[in-house]
Structure formats: structure tokens, C-alpha cells
Amino acid sequence: MATKEKRKSRPAEIVREYGPYPGMERVHGVTFDGEHVWFARGESLVALDPESGAVVREVPVAADAGTTFDGRYLWQLADSRIQKIDPRSGEVVATLPAPEGGGSGLAWDEGTLWVGGYRARKIRQVDAKTGAVLRTIDSDRFVTGVSFVAGELWHGTLEDEKSEVRRVDPQTGNVLERLDMPAGVAVTGLESDGAGVLYCGGGSSGKVRAVRKPKR
């Protein structure tokens, strides 16, 4: 068993860092809209160009946890609610209650949302219209950012000052793959670009890091 577990784990390969940006001290949730990387900085959502690294837009909205994009709208955790935001106008067009205990990470999946529960060590799949919990999977670490792209569920962990990025079975929560972040590097938000990169929020570092997704 030890050998099997060892094969699941490998060092994360950080291929690029963005930031920190002036006046933006923290990065919470992270998402990707096909063109820009968005990150939550507490008092706003910020879009950056992943090629140049330049900030291209900022939307003032409460944004202190997970972020995701459904192809048209941004979704953002804030306190005990999930906000649905029109990125063109910045308007909050709908809200949902977050699962009990609030949320950390957030990911979109065809009419549902995967919501990370940090201290609960859980990921809950909820109905994006009603907020009803449809499924719960457990983790053995604090859960930070969450990503669901092309059928793959990834999430960040943070415990004992160590962070990992994990791919887990969305049915059982079993860990399929682990990427160990370097010492002192935290993962808050998380999103896959669907093309070989995982964007990781860096918490109090104020950075967004691009991690190479392992080929299989």
C-alpha cells in the first residue's frame, strides 16, 4: 500500500507566477473564462491576461472565497452565500445559500456547483438553482480551492503549513493523484484551463501560480 500511495504523489511543477499586484494583498478563489484568469481579492474580482500577466479588469463585489465560471456568469462565494455575477455589468443577478458551514472552493459542473468546505473537510455538490446538497464527499485534509473540468475533480488542501493539489474521484472522494506544493507555498483558489495548466491562488502571497497538470 505504501508503494501505491507513493506513486500517486509527485512534486508540483510551477511554470509561472503572476503578481503580487499593487494594493492586492490576498488571492482567494480562481477561475478561467477561456481568455482571462479571474481571482478573488476580498473586495473585488480581478481579471488578468495569462499571456502578459497584466490586470485587465476589476469588478467590485464581495469575493473572499471560491470563484467559478459557467460559460456566461461568474459565481463567487462570500460569507454564507454564493453570488451569481454578470461579468459584463458586474451586477449580482442571483444568490444562493452556501452549504452549512460556508464554503472555500467553488467549481461549476453542468447546472451544479462543487463547494469546498474548509474546516468541514468536505466537498459538496449542490444544485445551482436551489442550493440543495446533492452529494457529499469527504477529505482527510482541509479543503481549499475546487475545480471540475472535463470530468476531473481537483481540489487544494492546506494543513500543517503544507499544501497539495489533488485529483479525486467525484463519486467516492478517493485520491487518484497528488501534487505536492513547495514548502511555504499555499493553495487557496484552484482552476484548470482544460489544456494542461492548473491555476492556483496563493493566499497571502498575493500571487496566482500556474502549475503544469500531469500527463497521463
GROMACS .gro file of C-alpha atoms in nm:
model
  216
    1MET     CA    1   0.000   0.000   0.000
    2ALA     CA    2   0.280   0.244   0.083
    3THR     CA    3   0.430   0.194  -0.264
    4LYS     CA    4   0.093   0.258  -0.428
    5GLU     CA    5   0.041   0.577  -0.228
    6LYS     CA    6   0.390   0.696  -0.316
    7ARG     CA    7   0.316   0.660  -0.688
    8LYS     CA    8   0.015   0.887  -0.652
    9SER     CA    9   0.226   1.174  -0.523
   10ARG     CA   10   0.473   1.394  -0.714
   11PRO     CA   11   0.615   1.745  -0.676
   12ALA     CA   12   0.406   2.020  -0.834
   13GLU     CA   13   0.576   2.186  -1.130
   14ILE     CA   14   0.517   2.562  -1.108
   15VAL     CA   15   0.563   2.702  -1.458
   16ARG     CA   16   0.473   3.067  -1.395
   17GLU     CA   17   0.382   3.313  -1.119
   18TYR     CA   18   0.158   3.619  -1.154
   19GLY     CA   19   0.171   3.907  -0.907
   20PRO     CA   20   0.166   4.025  -0.644
   21TYR     CA   21  -0.019   4.327  -0.781
   22PRO     CA   22  -0.011   4.671  -0.612
   23GLY     CA   23  -0.280   4.700  -0.345
   24MET     CA   24  -0.392   4.339  -0.388
   25GLU     CA   25  -0.264   4.158  -0.083
   26ARG     CA   26  -0.457   3.830  -0.097
   27VAL     CA   27  -0.580   3.583  -0.357
   28HIS     CA   28  -0.879   3.366  -0.270
   29GLY     CA   29  -1.078   3.190  -0.544
   30VAL     CA   30  -0.951   3.149  -0.900
   31THR     CA   31  -1.126   3.069  -1.229
   32PHE     CA   32  -1.067   3.082  -1.605
   33ASP     CA   33  -1.316   3.206  -1.865
   34GLY     CA   34  -1.130   3.078  -2.169
   35GLU     CA   35  -0.941   3.405  -2.212
   36HIS     CA   36  -0.869   3.556  -1.872
   37VAL     CA   37  -0.781   3.423  -1.529
   38TRP     CA   38  -1.007   3.575  -1.263
   39PHE     CA   39  -0.914   3.587  -0.897
   40ALA     CA   40  -1.099   3.698  -0.585
   41ARG     CA   41  -0.918   3.953  -0.372
   42GLY     CA   42  -1.178   4.013  -0.098
   43GLU     CA   43  -1.335   4.337  -0.220
   44SER     CA   44  -1.338   4.262  -0.593
   45LEU     CA   45  -1.288   4.012  -0.872
   46VAL     CA   46  -0.984   4.076  -1.087
   47ALA     CA   47  -0.919   3.952  -1.443
   48LEU     CA   48  -0.563   3.905  -1.565
   49ASP     CA   49  -0.423   3.819  -1.905
   50PRO     CA   50  -0.235   3.490  -1.861
   51GLU     CA   51  -0.003   3.573  -2.152
   52SER     CA   52   0.115   3.918  -2.041
   53GLY     CA   53   0.030   3.889  -1.672
   54ALA     CA   54  -0.140   4.230  -1.686
   55VAL     CA   55  -0.457   4.309  -1.492
   56VAL     CA   56  -0.724   4.395  -1.749
   57ARG     CA   57  -1.041   4.434  -1.543
   58GLU     CA   58  -1.173   4.463  -1.188
   59VAL     CA   59  -1.532   4.409  -1.074
   60PRO     CA   60  -1.624   4.542  -0.728
   61VAL     CA   61  -1.807   4.264  -0.544
   62ALA     CA   62  -1.761   4.075  -0.217
   63ALA     CA   63  -1.515   3.798  -0.303
   64ASP     CA   64  -1.349   3.627  -0.008
   65ALA     CA   65  -1.350   3.260  -0.111
   66GLY     CA   66  -1.409   3.035  -0.414
   67THR     CA   67  -1.478   3.154  -0.769
   68THR     CA   68  -1.601   2.977  -1.083
   69PHE     CA   69  -1.731   3.048  -1.434
   70ASP     CA   70  -2.021   2.869  -1.605
   71GLY     CA   71  -1.960   2.990  -1.959
   72ARG     CA   72  -2.160   3.309  -1.910
   73TYR     CA   73  -2.168   3.406  -1.543
   74LEU     CA   74  -1.913   3.422  -1.265
   75TRP     CA   75  -2.008   3.258  -0.935
   76GLN     CA   76  -1.849   3.380  -0.614
   77LEU     CA   77  -1.857   3.265  -0.252
   78ALA     CA   78  -1.890   3.544   0.002
   79ASP     CA   79  -1.962   3.477   0.369
   80SER     CA   80  -2.261   3.239   0.379
   81ARG     CA   81  -2.385   3.299   0.025
   82ILE     CA   82  -2.299   3.214  -0.335
   83GLN     CA   83  -2.335   3.506  -0.576
   84LYS     CA   84  -2.410   3.475  -0.949
   85ILE     CA   85  -2.246   3.771  -1.124
   86ASP     CA   86  -2.278   3.911  -1.475
   87PRO     CA   87  -1.911   3.982  -1.565
   88ARG     CA   88  -2.011   4.244  -1.822
   89SER     CA   89  -2.210   4.466  -1.584
   90GLY     CA   90  -2.072   4.345  -1.250
   91GLU     CA   91  -2.431   4.301  -1.129
   92VAL     CA   92  -2.518   4.023  -0.883
   93VAL     CA   93  -2.813   3.862  -1.062
   94ALA     CA   94  -2.890   3.586  -0.809
   95THR     CA   95  -2.775   3.445  -0.476
   96LEU     CA   96  -2.784   3.103  -0.317
   97PRO     CA   97  -2.720   2.998   0.042
   98ALA     CA   98  -2.384   2.830   0.084
   99PRO     CA   99  -2.393   2.484   0.242
  100GLU     CA  100  -2.387   2.468   0.620
  101GLY     CA  101  -2.056   2.599   0.748
  102GLY     CA  102  -1.996   2.816   0.441
  103GLY     CA  103  -1.752   2.737   0.165
  104SER     CA  104  -1.394   2.771   0.048
  105GLY     CA  105  -1.357   2.647  -0.310
  106LEU     CA  106  -1.615   2.661  -0.589
  107ALA     CA  107  -1.646   2.484  -0.926
  108TRP     CA  108  -1.914   2.467  -1.198
  109ASP     CA  109  -2.045   2.137  -1.336
  110GLU     CA  110  -2.341   2.149  -1.578
  111GLY     CA  111  -2.609   2.300  -1.357
  112THR     CA  112  -2.444   2.212  -1.029
  113LEU     CA  113  -2.169   2.362  -0.814
  114TRP     CA  114  -1.898   2.180  -0.623
  115VAL     CA  115  -1.842   2.365  -0.296
  116GLY     CA  116  -1.536   2.301  -0.082
  117GLY     CA  117  -1.586   2.308   0.294
  118TYR     CA  118  -1.255   2.411   0.451
  119ARG     CA  119  -1.273   2.301   0.814
  120ALA     CA  120  -1.552   2.051   0.742
  121ARG     CA  121  -1.305   1.868   0.515
  122LYS     CA  122  -1.582   1.805   0.266
  123ILE     CA  123  -1.677   1.884  -0.092
  124ARG     CA  124  -2.048   1.917  -0.158
  125GLN     CA  125  -2.220   1.912  -0.495
  126VAL     CA  126  -2.518   2.147  -0.487
  127ASP     CA  127  -2.800   2.237  -0.723
  128ALA     CA  128  -2.713   2.573  -0.881
  129LYS     CA  129  -3.079   2.683  -0.880
  130THR     CA  130  -3.184   2.585  -0.530
  131GLY     CA  131  -2.864   2.532  -0.331
  132ALA     CA  132  -2.982   2.183  -0.231
  133VAL     CA  133  -2.697   1.946  -0.146
  134LEU     CA  134  -2.694   1.656  -0.390
  135ARG     CA  135  -2.378   1.474  -0.284
  136THR     CA  136  -2.107   1.499  -0.022
  137ILE     CA  137  -1.757   1.355  -0.041
  138ASP     CA  138  -1.504   1.360   0.242
  139SER     CA  139  -1.139   1.460   0.256
  140ASP     CA  140  -0.872   1.390   0.517
  141ARG     CA  141  -0.734   1.745   0.481
  142PHE     CA  142  -0.875   2.098   0.496
  143VAL     CA  143  -1.028   2.172   0.155
  144THR     CA  144  -0.939   2.498  -0.024
  145GLY     CA  145  -0.991   2.562  -0.399
  146VAL     CA  146  -1.200   2.328  -0.616
  147SER     CA  147  -1.201   2.270  -0.994
  148PHE     CA  148  -1.420   2.049  -1.212
  149VAL     CA  149  -1.319   2.046  -1.579
  150ALA     CA  150  -1.362   1.769  -1.840
  151GLY     CA  151  -1.497   1.531  -1.577
  152GLU     CA  152  -1.198   1.574  -1.344
  153LEU     CA  153  -1.245   1.695  -0.988
  154TRP     CA  154  -0.938   1.863  -0.838
  155HIS     CA  155  -0.906   2.041  -0.506
  156GLY     CA  156  -0.645   2.216  -0.300
  157THR     CA  157  -0.551   2.127   0.055
  158LEU     CA  158  -0.385   2.319   0.333
  159GLU     CA  159  -0.286   2.164   0.663
  160ASP     CA  160   0.016   2.183   0.894
  161GLU     CA  161   0.153   2.459   0.667
  162LYS     CA  162   0.163   2.217   0.372
  163SER     CA  163  -0.046   2.236   0.055
  164GLU     CA  164  -0.131   1.979  -0.209
  165VAL     CA  165  -0.338   1.978  -0.525
  166ARG     CA  166  -0.537   1.656  -0.553
  167ARG     CA  167  -0.738   1.484  -0.821
  168VAL     CA  168  -1.014   1.282  -0.660
  169ASP     CA  169  -1.290   1.050  -0.773
  170PRO     CA  170  -1.608   1.266  -0.785
  171GLN     CA  171  -1.818   0.968  -0.678
  172THR     CA  172  -1.615   0.842  -0.383
  173GLY     CA  173  -1.362   1.113  -0.298
  174ASN     CA  174  -1.078   0.861  -0.331
  175VAL     CA  175  -0.747   1.035  -0.404
  176LEU     CA  176  -0.625   0.950  -0.754
  177GLU     CA  177  -0.331   1.186  -0.779
  178ARG     CA  178  -0.143   1.434  -0.557
  179LEU     CA  179   0.082   1.725  -0.647
  180ASP     CA  180   0.291   1.845  -0.353
  181MET     CA  181   0.345   2.221  -0.345
  182PRO     CA  182   0.685   2.354  -0.232
  183ALA     CA  183   0.735   2.433   0.136
  184GLY     CA  184   0.572   2.760   0.232
  185VAL     CA  185   0.352   2.774  -0.081
  186ALA     CA  186  -0.020   2.768  -0.003
  187VAL     CA  187  -0.307   2.688  -0.239
  188THR     CA  188  -0.629   2.881  -0.190
  189GLY     CA  189  -0.823   2.901  -0.519
  190LEU     CA  190  -0.789   2.642  -0.796
  191GLU     CA  191  -0.894   2.609  -1.160
  192SER     CA  192  -0.793   2.402  -1.461
  193ASP     CA  193  -0.772   2.571  -1.801
  194GLY     CA  194  -0.862   2.241  -1.967
  195ALA     CA  195  -0.534   2.247  -2.160
  196GLY     CA  196  -0.265   2.134  -1.921
  197VAL     CA  197  -0.246   2.410  -1.660
  198LEU     CA  198  -0.388   2.439  -1.308
  199TYR     CA  199  -0.414   2.797  -1.180
  200CYS     CA  200  -0.362   2.817  -0.804
  201GLY     CA  201  -0.445   3.108  -0.577
  202GLY     CA  202  -0.162   3.186  -0.339
  203GLY     CA  203  -0.341   3.334  -0.038
  204SER     CA  204  -0.140   3.599   0.149
  205SER     CA  205   0.141   3.587  -0.109
  206GLY     CA  206  -0.086   3.785  -0.343
  207LYS     CA  207   0.018   3.555  -0.626
  208VAL     CA  208  -0.151   3.328  -0.876
  209ARG     CA  209   0.064   3.032  -0.978
  210ALA     CA  210   0.035   2.821  -1.292
  211VAL     CA  211   0.108   2.452  -1.223
  212ARG     CA  212   0.160   2.202  -1.500
  213LYS     CA  213  -0.108   1.936  -1.499
  214PRO     CA  214   0.050   1.588  -1.522
  215LYS     CA  215   0.006   1.399  -1.846
  216ARG     CA  216  -0.143   1.054  -1.825
   0.00000   0.00000   0.00000
